[in-house]
Short mmCIF file of C-alpha atoms in Angstrom, two decimals:
data_model
loop_
_atom_site.label_atom_id
_atom_site.label_comp_id
_atom_site.label_asym_id
_atom_site.label_seq_id
_atom_site.Cartn_x
_atom_site.Cartn_y
_atom_site.Cartn_z
CA UNK A 1 0.08 0.00 0.05
CA UNK A 2 1.08 3.58 -0.79
CA UNK A 3 -0.47 6.78 0.23
CA UNK A 4 -0.25 9.50 -2.40
CA UNK A 5 -0.50 13.07 -1.25
CA UNK A 6 -2.27 15.16 -3.91
CA UNK A 7 -0.16 17.60 -5.77
CA UNK A 8 -1.31 20.55 -7.97
CA UNK A 9 -2.48 19.36 -11.41
CA UNK A 10 -2.87 15.66 -10.21
CA UNK A 11 -5.74 13.74 -11.65
CA UNK A 12 -6.88 10.04 -10.91
CA UNK A 13 -6.01 9.04 -14.51
CA UNK A 14 -2.38 10.40 -13.99
CA UNK A 15 -2.19 8.68 -10.54
CA UNK A 16 -3.24 5.38 -12.23
CA UNK A 17 -0.60 5.79 -14.83
CA UNK A 18 2.11 6.76 -12.18
CA UNK A 19 1.45 3.93 -9.86
CA UNK A 20 0.79 1.31 -12.53
CA UNK A 21 -2.73 0.38 -11.25
CA UNK A 22 -6.09 0.47 -13.00
CA UNK A 23 -7.80 3.71 -12.50
CA UNK A 24 -11.03 1.68 -11.54
CA UNK A 25 -9.12 0.16 -8.72
CA UNK A 26 -8.26 3.58 -7.38
CA UNK A 27 -11.68 4.80 -7.52
CA UNK A 28 -13.10 1.66 -5.76
CA UNK A 29 -10.53 1.62 -2.98
CA UNK A 30 -11.10 5.36 -2.32
CA UNK A 31 -14.65 5.71 -2.97
CA UNK A 32 -14.35 9.47 -3.66
CA UNK A 33 -17.60 11.37 -3.93
CA UNK A 34 -16.36 13.29 -7.06
CA UNK A 35 -12.97 11.75 -8.36
CA UNK A 36 -12.60 15.02 -10.45
CA UNK A 37 -12.46 17.11 -7.29
CA UNK A 38 -9.03 16.49 -5.95
CA UNK A 39 -7.74 18.71 -3.13
CA UNK A 40 -4.11 19.58 -3.00
CA UNK A 41 -2.86 17.89 0.28
CA UNK A 42 -5.76 15.09 0.10
CA UNK A 43 -4.52 11.59 0.39
CA UNK A 44 -5.13 8.83 -2.15
CA UNK A 45 -4.79 5.12 -1.13
CA UNK A 46 -3.00 3.06 -3.58
CA UNK A 47 -3.02 -0.79 -3.55
CA UNK A 48 -1.64 -3.22 -5.73
CA UNK A 49 -3.65 -6.48 -6.62
CA UNK A 50 -1.46 -9.54 -6.51
CA UNK A 51 -4.11 -12.01 -7.22
CA UNK A 52 -7.47 -11.47 -8.97
CA UNK A 53 -10.25 -13.87 -9.92
CA UNK A 54 -12.53 -13.41 -13.00
CA UNK A 55 -16.15 -14.22 -12.12
CA UNK A 56 -17.50 -17.28 -13.86
CA UNK A 57 -21.29 -18.15 -14.18
CA UNK A 58 -22.39 -19.81 -10.90
CA UNK A 59 -19.56 -18.37 -8.75
CA UNK A 60 -20.46 -16.73 -5.36
CA UNK A 61 -18.12 -15.12 -2.87
CA UNK A 62 -18.26 -18.25 -0.85
CA UNK A 63 -17.16 -20.39 -3.65
CA UNK A 64 -14.42 -17.94 -4.78
CA UNK A 65 -13.16 -17.72 -1.11
CA UNK A 66 -13.23 -21.67 -0.82
CA UNK A 67 -11.23 -21.82 -4.07
CA UNK A 68 -8.55 -19.33 -2.99
CA UNK A 69 -8.35 -20.44 0.85
CA UNK A 70 -9.59 -17.26 1.98
CA UNK A 71 -12.84 -15.76 3.63
CA UNK A 72 -15.93 -13.95 2.21
CA UNK A 73 -15.10 -11.13 4.69
CA UNK A 74 -11.64 -10.65 3.18
CA UNK A 75 -13.10 -10.67 -0.42
CA UNK A 76 -15.49 -7.86 0.90
CA UNK A 77 -12.67 -5.90 2.37
CA UNK A 78 -10.59 -6.26 -0.88
CA UNK A 79 -13.57 -5.10 -3.07
CA UNK A 80 -15.31 -2.16 -1.39
CA UNK A 81 -17.27 -1.54 -4.47
CA UNK A 82 -19.27 -4.58 -3.38
CA UNK A 83 -20.53 -2.36 -0.31
CA UNK A 84 -20.68 -5.74 1.87
CA UNK A 85 -22.97 -7.52 -0.83
CA UNK A 86 -22.59 -10.86 -2.45
CA UNK A 87 -23.67 -9.47 -5.84
CA UNK A 88 -21.19 -10.38 -8.51
CA UNK A 89 -21.59 -11.00 -12.17
CA UNK A 90 -19.80 -13.15 -14.84
CA UNK A 91 -16.82 -11.32 -16.12
CA UNK A 92 -16.20 -9.29 -13.08
CA UNK A 93 -12.68 -8.83 -11.67
CA UNK A 94 -12.46 -9.66 -7.95
CA UNK A 95 -9.32 -8.90 -6.01
CA UNK A 96 -8.42 -12.01 -3.94
CA UNK A 97 -5.30 -10.66 -2.56
CA UNK A 98 -3.26 -7.36 -2.40
CA UNK A 99 0.51 -7.35 -2.49
CA UNK A 100 0.91 -5.48 0.82
CA UNK A 101 1.58 -7.65 3.91
CA UNK A 102 -0.41 -6.96 7.21
CA UNK A 103 1.76 -5.88 10.21
CA UNK A 104 -0.13 -8.43 12.28
CA UNK A 105 -3.40 -9.60 13.73
CA UNK A 106 -5.68 -6.85 15.24
CA UNK A 107 -9.13 -6.99 16.75
CA UNK A 108 -11.15 -4.19 15.42
CA UNK A 109 -14.13 -2.86 17.53
CA UNK A 110 -16.35 0.01 16.41
CA UNK A 111 -19.24 1.90 18.12
CA UNK A 112 -22.41 2.53 16.20
CA UNK A 113 -25.65 4.37 17.08
CA UNK A 114 -28.83 2.16 16.48
CA UNK A 115 -29.88 4.57 13.84
CA UNK A 116 -26.73 4.12 11.64
CA UNK A 117 -27.62 4.03 7.95
CA UNK A 118 -28.06 0.21 7.13
CA UNK A 119 -26.16 0.47 3.83
CA UNK A 120 -23.12 2.04 5.60
CA UNK A 121 -23.38 -0.47 8.35
CA UNK A 122 -23.34 -3.37 5.72
CA UNK A 123 -20.54 -1.91 3.84
CA UNK A 124 -18.38 -1.60 7.17
CA UNK A 125 -18.94 -4.77 8.86
CA UNK A 126 -16.50 -6.85 6.78
CA UNK A 127 -13.72 -4.74 8.38
CA UNK A 128 -14.73 -5.39 12.00
CA UNK A 129 -14.13 -8.14 14.56
CA UNK A 130 -16.66 -6.57 17.14
CA UNK A 131 -19.63 -4.24 16.71
CA UNK A 132 -20.67 -2.40 19.94
CA UNK A 133 -24.37 -0.60 19.65
CA UNK A 134 -24.42 2.49 21.79
CA UNK A 135 -25.58 2.39 24.42
CA UNK A 136 -27.46 0.66 27.36
CA UNK A 137 -28.41 3.09 30.15
CA UNK A 138 -29.78 2.21 33.53
CA UNK A 139 -32.08 3.72 36.42
CA UNK A 140 -31.05 2.15 39.66
CA UNK A 141 -31.07 -1.43 39.06
CA UNK A 142 -33.13 -1.29 35.79
CA UNK A 143 -31.65 -1.51 32.23
CA UNK A 144 -33.34 0.97 29.84
CA UNK A 145 -34.21 -0.85 26.57
CA UNK A 146 -32.23 -0.25 23.51
CA UNK A 147 -33.46 -0.72 19.87
CA UNK A 148 -30.49 -2.75 19.01
CA UNK A 149 -32.00 -5.77 17.44
CA UNK A 150 -30.98 -4.74 13.77
CA UNK A 151 -27.37 -4.01 14.64
CA UNK A 152 -26.93 -7.20 16.69
CA UNK A 153 -28.52 -9.37 13.86
CA UNK A 154 -26.53 -7.77 11.15
CA UNK A 155 -23.29 -8.25 13.17
CA UNK A 156 -24.28 -11.95 13.77
CA UNK A 157 -24.97 -12.61 10.10
CA UNK A 158 -21.59 -11.13 9.21
CA UNK A 159 -19.78 -13.09 11.76
CA UNK A 160 -19.00 -10.07 13.77
CA UNK A 161 -19.08 -10.31 17.39
CA UNK A 162 -21.74 -7.92 19.00
CA UNK A 163 -20.65 -6.25 22.24
CA UNK A 164 -23.16 -5.09 24.80
CA UNK A 165 -22.37 -1.54 25.97
CA UNK A 166 -23.39 -0.06 29.24
CA UNK A 167 -22.80 3.52 30.10
CA UNK A 168 -23.85 6.02 33.00
CA UNK A 169 -25.63 8.37 30.57
CA UNK A 170 -28.59 10.05 32.09
CA UNK A 171 -31.95 11.07 30.56
CA UNK A 172 -30.22 14.08 28.91
CA UNK A 173 -27.65 11.76 27.31
CA UNK A 174 -24.88 13.19 29.66
CA UNK A 175 -22.39 11.14 31.63
CA UNK A 176 -23.51 11.31 35.23
CA UNK A 177 -21.22 10.93 38.18
CA UNK A 178 -24.35 10.90 40.45
CA UNK A 179 -26.10 7.85 38.53
CA UNK A 180 -22.83 5.93 38.61
CA UNK A 181 -22.25 6.88 42.45
CA UNK A 182 -25.80 5.59 43.29
CA UNK A 183 -25.23 2.21 41.50
CA UNK A 184 -21.81 1.83 43.08
CA UNK A 185 -22.79 2.30 46.63
CA UNK A 186 -25.56 -0.31 46.53
CA UNK A 187 -24.34 -3.90 46.00
CA UNK A 188 -27.84 -5.27 45.76
CA UNK A 189 -28.77 -2.91 42.80
CA UNK A 190 -25.33 -3.96 41.17
CA UNK A 191 -26.24 -7.53 41.40
CA UNK A 192 -29.83 -7.05 40.05
CA UNK A 193 -28.34 -4.89 37.19
CA UNK A 194 -25.66 -7.62 36.38
CA UNK A 195 -28.56 -10.24 36.22
CA UNK A 196 -30.58 -8.19 33.83
CA UNK A 197 -27.46 -7.63 31.60
CA UNK A 198 -26.89 -11.38 31.45
CA UNK A 199 -30.65 -12.01 30.55
CA UNK A 200 -30.29 -9.35 27.69
CA UNK A 201 -26.83 -10.80 26.31
CA UNK A 202 -28.51 -14.43 26.48
CA UNK A 203 -31.62 -13.17 24.73
CA UNK A 204 -30.03 -11.06 22.00
CA UNK A 205 -27.00 -13.06 21.34
CA UNK A 206 -24.37 -10.44 22.45
CA UNK A 207 -20.66 -12.01 22.68
CA UNK A 208 -19.34 -9.65 25.32
CA UNK A 209 -19.78 -6.42 27.49
CA UNK A 210 -18.18 -2.97 27.32
CA UNK A 211 -18.60 -0.81 30.23
CA UNK A 212 -18.04 2.93 29.84
CA UNK A 213 -18.63 4.92 33.15
CA UNK A 214 -17.24 8.60 32.59
CA UNK A 215 -16.77 11.18 35.40
CA UNK A 216 -16.75 8.55 38.14
CA UNK A 217 -15.86 10.34 41.35
CA UNK A 218 -12.61 9.64 43.06
CA UNK A 219 -14.26 8.39 46.07
CA UNK A 220 -15.95 5.77 44.02
CA UNK A 221 -12.71 4.40 42.26
CA UNK A 222 -12.42 1.35 44.40
CA UNK A 223 -16.07 0.45 44.16
CA UNK A 224 -16.08 0.90 40.50
CA UNK A 225 -13.30 -1.44 40.02
CA UNK A 226 -15.07 -3.98 42.38
CA UNK A 227 -18.30 -3.66 40.19
CA UNK A 228 -16.27 -4.47 37.22
CA UNK A 229 -14.85 -7.43 38.81
CA UNK A 230 -18.21 -8.75 39.87
CA UNK A 231 -19.57 -8.23 36.27
CA UNK A 232 -16.52 -10.01 34.91
CA UNK A 233 -16.91 -13.01 37.09
CA UNK A 234 -20.63 -13.38 35.89
CA UNK A 235 -19.53 -13.09 32.31
CA UNK A 236 -16.85 -15.66 32.85
CA UNK A 237 -19.42 -18.47 33.49
CA UNK A 238 -20.57 -17.91 30.03
CA UNK A 239 -17.19 -17.46 28.54
CA UNK A 240 -17.71 -13.88 27.54
CA UNK A 241 -14.94 -11.06 27.77
CA UNK A 242 -15.42 -7.71 29.78
CA UNK A 243 -14.10 -4.51 28.20
CA UNK A 244 -13.85 -1.15 30.10
CA UNK A 245 -13.59 2.01 28.03
CA UNK A 246 -11.23 4.24 29.89
CA UNK A 247 -10.47 8.05 30.08
CA UNK A 248 -6.96 8.59 28.40
CA UNK A 249 -4.81 8.98 31.54
CA UNK A 250 -1.11 9.74 31.34
CA UNK A 251 -0.38 9.23 35.15
CA UNK A 252 -2.10 7.49 38.11
CA UNK A 253 -2.62 10.59 40.06
CA UNK A 254 -3.84 12.63 37.14
CA UNK A 255 -6.33 15.39 38.24
CA UNK A 256 -9.59 16.19 36.80
CA UNK A 257 -13.10 14.89 36.96
CA UNK A 258 -12.78 12.76 33.94
CA UNK A 259 -9.67 10.92 35.40
CA UNK A 260 -10.07 10.71 39.32
CA UNK A 261 -12.35 7.89 39.44
CA UNK A 262 -10.66 5.50 36.91
CA UNK A 263 -7.82 3.55 38.58
CA UNK A 264 -5.87 1.88 35.77
CA UNK A 265 -4.11 -0.41 38.29
CA UNK A 266 -7.33 -1.54 39.92
CA UNK A 267 -9.26 -1.69 36.75
CA UNK A 268 -6.53 -4.03 35.08
CA UNK A 269 -7.22 -6.69 37.63
CA UNK A 270 -10.84 -6.54 37.14
CA UNK A 271 -11.50 -6.75 33.27
CA UNK A 272 -10.21 -8.79 30.41
CA UNK A 273 -9.62 -5.73 28.17
CA UNK A 274 -9.49 -2.10 28.14
CA UNK A 275 -10.25 0.47 25.35
CA UNK A 276 -8.20 3.63 25.77
CA UNK A 277 -10.41 6.46 24.57
CA UNK A 278 -7.55 8.17 23.07
CA UNK A 279 -9.20 11.08 21.33
CA UNK A 280 -11.04 14.46 22.15
CA UNK A 281 -7.89 16.56 22.76
CA UNK A 282 -9.44 18.71 20.08
CA UNK A 283 -13.05 18.80 21.00
CA UNK A 284 -16.21 20.85 20.60
CA UNK A 285 -15.05 23.36 23.23
CA UNK A 286 -11.31 23.29 22.98
CA UNK A 287 -9.17 25.48 20.86
CA UNK A 288 -8.39 24.22 17.35
CA UNK A 289 -6.02 21.21 17.45
CA UNK A 290 -5.92 17.74 16.24
CA UNK A 291 -8.64 15.34 17.83
CA UNK A 292 -6.02 12.61 18.42
CA UNK A 293 -2.38 14.05 18.31
CA UNK A 294 -0.02 11.29 18.24
CA UNK A 295 2.48 12.40 21.02
CA UNK A 296 -0.47 12.63 23.53
CA UNK A 297 -1.90 9.37 22.32
CA UNK A 298 1.53 7.70 22.83
CA UNK A 299 1.85 9.26 26.45
CA UNK A 300 -1.48 7.43 27.20
CA UNK A 301 -0.33 4.14 25.81
CA UNK A 302 3.01 4.28 27.58
CA UNK A 303 1.30 4.94 30.90
CA UNK A 304 -1.37 2.17 30.13
CA UNK A 305 1.28 -0.55 29.59
CA UNK A 306 2.64 0.08 33.04
CA UNK A 307 -0.61 -1.19 34.54
CA UNK A 308 -2.04 -3.46 31.83
CA UNK A 309 -0.58 -5.83 29.58
CA UNK A 310 -0.50 -4.61 26.03
CA UNK A 311 -2.66 -7.57 25.01
CA UNK A 312 -5.45 -6.19 27.12
CA UNK A 313 -5.62 -2.82 25.36
CA UNK A 314 -7.33 -1.44 22.46
CA UNK A 315 -6.33 1.91 20.93
CA UNK A 316 -9.07 4.41 20.44
CA UNK A 317 -9.29 5.91 17.01
CA UNK A 318 -11.57 8.83 16.02
CA UNK A 319 -13.61 8.80 12.88
CA UNK A 320 -14.44 12.65 12.68
CA UNK A 321 -12.97 15.91 12.91
CA UNK A 322 -14.05 19.58 13.87
CA UNK A 323 -14.36 22.94 12.15
CA UNK A 324 -13.57 25.88 14.55
CA UNK A 325 -14.52 29.57 14.00
CA UNK A 326 -11.47 31.87 14.51
CA UNK A 327 -10.29 33.59 16.64
CA UNK A 328 -10.95 31.06 19.21
CA UNK A 329 -13.11 32.27 21.96
CA UNK A 330 -13.70 30.62 25.46
CA UNK A 331 -17.22 29.13 25.36
CA UNK A 332 -17.39 28.89 21.58
CA UNK A 333 -18.49 25.65 19.96
CA UNK A 334 -16.74 23.85 17.03
CA UNK A 335 -18.75 21.94 14.51
CA UNK A 336 -18.28 18.27 14.09
CA UNK A 337 -17.84 16.77 10.58
CA UNK A 338 -16.83 13.62 8.89
CA UNK A 339 -13.48 13.17 7.41
CA UNK A 340 -15.07 13.08 3.96
CA UNK A 341 -17.08 16.28 4.53
CA UNK A 342 -13.79 17.90 5.52
CA UNK A 343 -12.26 17.15 2.21
CA UNK A 344 -15.26 18.27 0.50
CA UNK A 345 -15.36 21.46 2.51
CA UNK A 346 -11.63 22.04 1.44
CA UNK A 347 -12.67 21.70 -2.19
CA UNK A 348 -15.80 23.96 -1.77
CA UNK A 349 -13.52 26.83 -0.19
CA UNK A 350 -10.40 26.14 -2.56
CA UNK A 351 -8.33 25.42 0.63
CA UNK A 352 -5.28 23.25 0.53
CA UNK A 353 -4.86 20.70 3.04
CA UNK A 354 -1.76 20.78 5.31
CA UNK A 355 -0.32 17.96 7.55
CA UNK A 356 1.04 18.42 11.10
CA UNK A 357 4.07 16.06 11.16
CA UNK A 358 4.31 16.26 14.92
CA UNK A 359 0.53 15.55 15.53
CA UNK A 360 0.35 13.42 12.63
CA UNK A 361 -2.99 15.04 11.44
CA UNK A 362 -4.27 16.76 8.41
CA UNK A 363 -5.71 20.41 8.81
CA UNK A 364 -6.68 23.49 6.83
CA UNK A 365 -8.23 26.95 7.05
CA UNK A 366 -10.77 28.65 5.03
CA UNK A 367 -12.99 31.75 5.05
CA UNK A 368 -16.89 31.34 4.90
CA UNK A 369 -19.46 33.63 3.15
CA UNK A 370 -19.65 35.90 6.23
CA UNK A 371 -15.79 36.57 6.01
CA UNK A 372 -15.16 34.51 9.20
CA UNK A 373 -11.91 32.56 9.08
CA UNK A 374 -12.14 28.86 10.17
CA UNK A 375 -9.62 26.04 11.14
CA UNK A 376 -10.61 22.36 10.54
CA UNK A 377 -8.60 19.25 11.86
CA UNK A 378 -9.69 15.68 10.79
CA UNK A 379 -8.33 12.08 10.02
CA UNK A 380 -6.87 10.92 6.72
CA UNK A 381 -5.16 7.94 5.52
CA UNK A 382 -1.89 9.05 6.91
CA UNK A 383 -3.22 9.78 10.32
CA UNK A 384 -5.00 6.38 10.43
CA UNK A 385 -1.55 4.68 9.37
CA UNK A 386 0.31 6.41 12.08
CA UNK A 387 -2.24 5.44 14.94
CA UNK A 388 -2.26 1.78 13.62
CA UNK A 389 1.53 1.82 13.57
CA UNK A 390 1.55 2.81 17.13
CA UNK A 391 -0.74 0.04 18.06
CA UNK A 392 1.51 -2.55 16.40
CA UNK A 393 4.73 -0.92 17.76
CA UNK A 394 3.38 -1.54 21.36
CA UNK A 395 1.94 -4.91 20.61
CA UNK A 396 -1.76 -3.96 21.51
CA UNK A 397 -4.63 -6.14 21.11
CA UNK A 398 -6.93 -4.08 19.13
CA UNK A 399 -8.29 -0.71 17.72
CA UNK A 400 -11.57 0.68 18.83
CA UNK A 401 -13.26 3.22 16.25
CA UNK A 402 -15.40 5.92 17.59
CA UNK A 403 -17.74 5.66 15.51
CA UNK A 404 -19.15 4.06 12.48
CA UNK A 405 -21.98 6.45 11.73
CA UNK A 406 -19.94 8.49 9.25
CA UNK A 407 -18.45 6.92 6.13
CA UNK A 408 -14.67 6.81 5.77
CA UNK A 409 -13.62 4.41 2.95
CA UNK A 410 -9.97 5.43 2.92
CA UNK A 411 -9.67 4.55 6.62
CA UNK A 412 -11.09 1.09 6.17
CA UNK A 413 -8.89 0.54 3.31
CA UNK A 414 -5.79 1.51 5.52
CA UNK A 415 -7.09 -0.86 8.20
CA UNK A 416 -7.52 -3.77 5.72
CA UNK A 417 -4.03 -3.17 4.31
CA UNK A 418 -2.19 -2.91 7.64
CA UNK A 419 -4.07 -5.68 9.83
CA UNK A 420 -4.95 -9.17 9.71
CA UNK A 421 -8.47 -8.64 11.20
CA UNK A 422 -9.39 -11.31 13.90
CA UNK A 423 -12.50 -13.01 13.98
CA UNK A 424 -14.09 -13.04 17.56
CA UNK A 425 -16.69 -15.50 16.62
#
């Protein structure tokens, strides 16, 4: 795999000639909304087919996979134009294998809201080991229902392990320290909630649990770890793993409401895995900066591996960016946008995309119709490659993407090229 950074005058036809690959393959692998609208500084993923199969009458993806000792999921990853469907026709050229060698195995988890576009979900499932519908809430010892059946069933049909997600979101969809505190001080409520979780995962077919309590009070750190340990023991009887999604700490005594109730040392002994939420340095209320700058992400990983085994850890990866109005003012709010939308915005505003080598993230500035200047930070193929290299360099177990609800074909192409995606089914 190569990652080409668009230069002035580049066209997709010229790039196909330059790299010696069919233009159709470039178009399919990058899924550009308008291939004639290339932005200076934009990335193009270039993959080199090593083995292809010409579809014959009666062929299916399953029969082709059997013939070439691979999987249907791998064929779908190698042929994104199929959009997750087994809809092939005689004469069609199917890529069986690309020349690039994966760096190693990786479990790929991703979150999705129940209302995710179904076509987007189907197209993305082949790249996943696990799918985590977001999110079950609770009131004392009662689970609040989630309309997750379509996501769970789609995951199971694709042999992707659905993961039950429990959070301390309140009725206003805000993480509530009080809600967590009330549960953590009452062991009877905890036991009843755990039993309801078990009944739900049995009924719906979940293959594990992810707990994401945020803004846990410092005084509740011990009881939070004990609750996780109690839930883990209950899941172990079914052979199911427990994951905890954790605020991105860089030290045990890190101050701040987001960190004080999250004790990495205690939690490491209470769960099977932890997902490091290594994003949101740049956020809705922050000054303009990368969402997940690599030096800060690395600091979190380096602290985490002093408490966890690397094989317990997932690296969090953002699938979005932000658009800030300049000059930044305290109390201002950025606009969230997808990585694909960011590139389109750069095209619309005739902006060139730059790349911050330290943060390992793309960004650009533009002026809107009212004359206000903006700064945009987002993710591209280079920044995803840098994060995955970090995960491999430290021997981490997996990557966790927040979230699937926005398309990012290039990002998934990089994941597929770099990782041997584990099956957790």
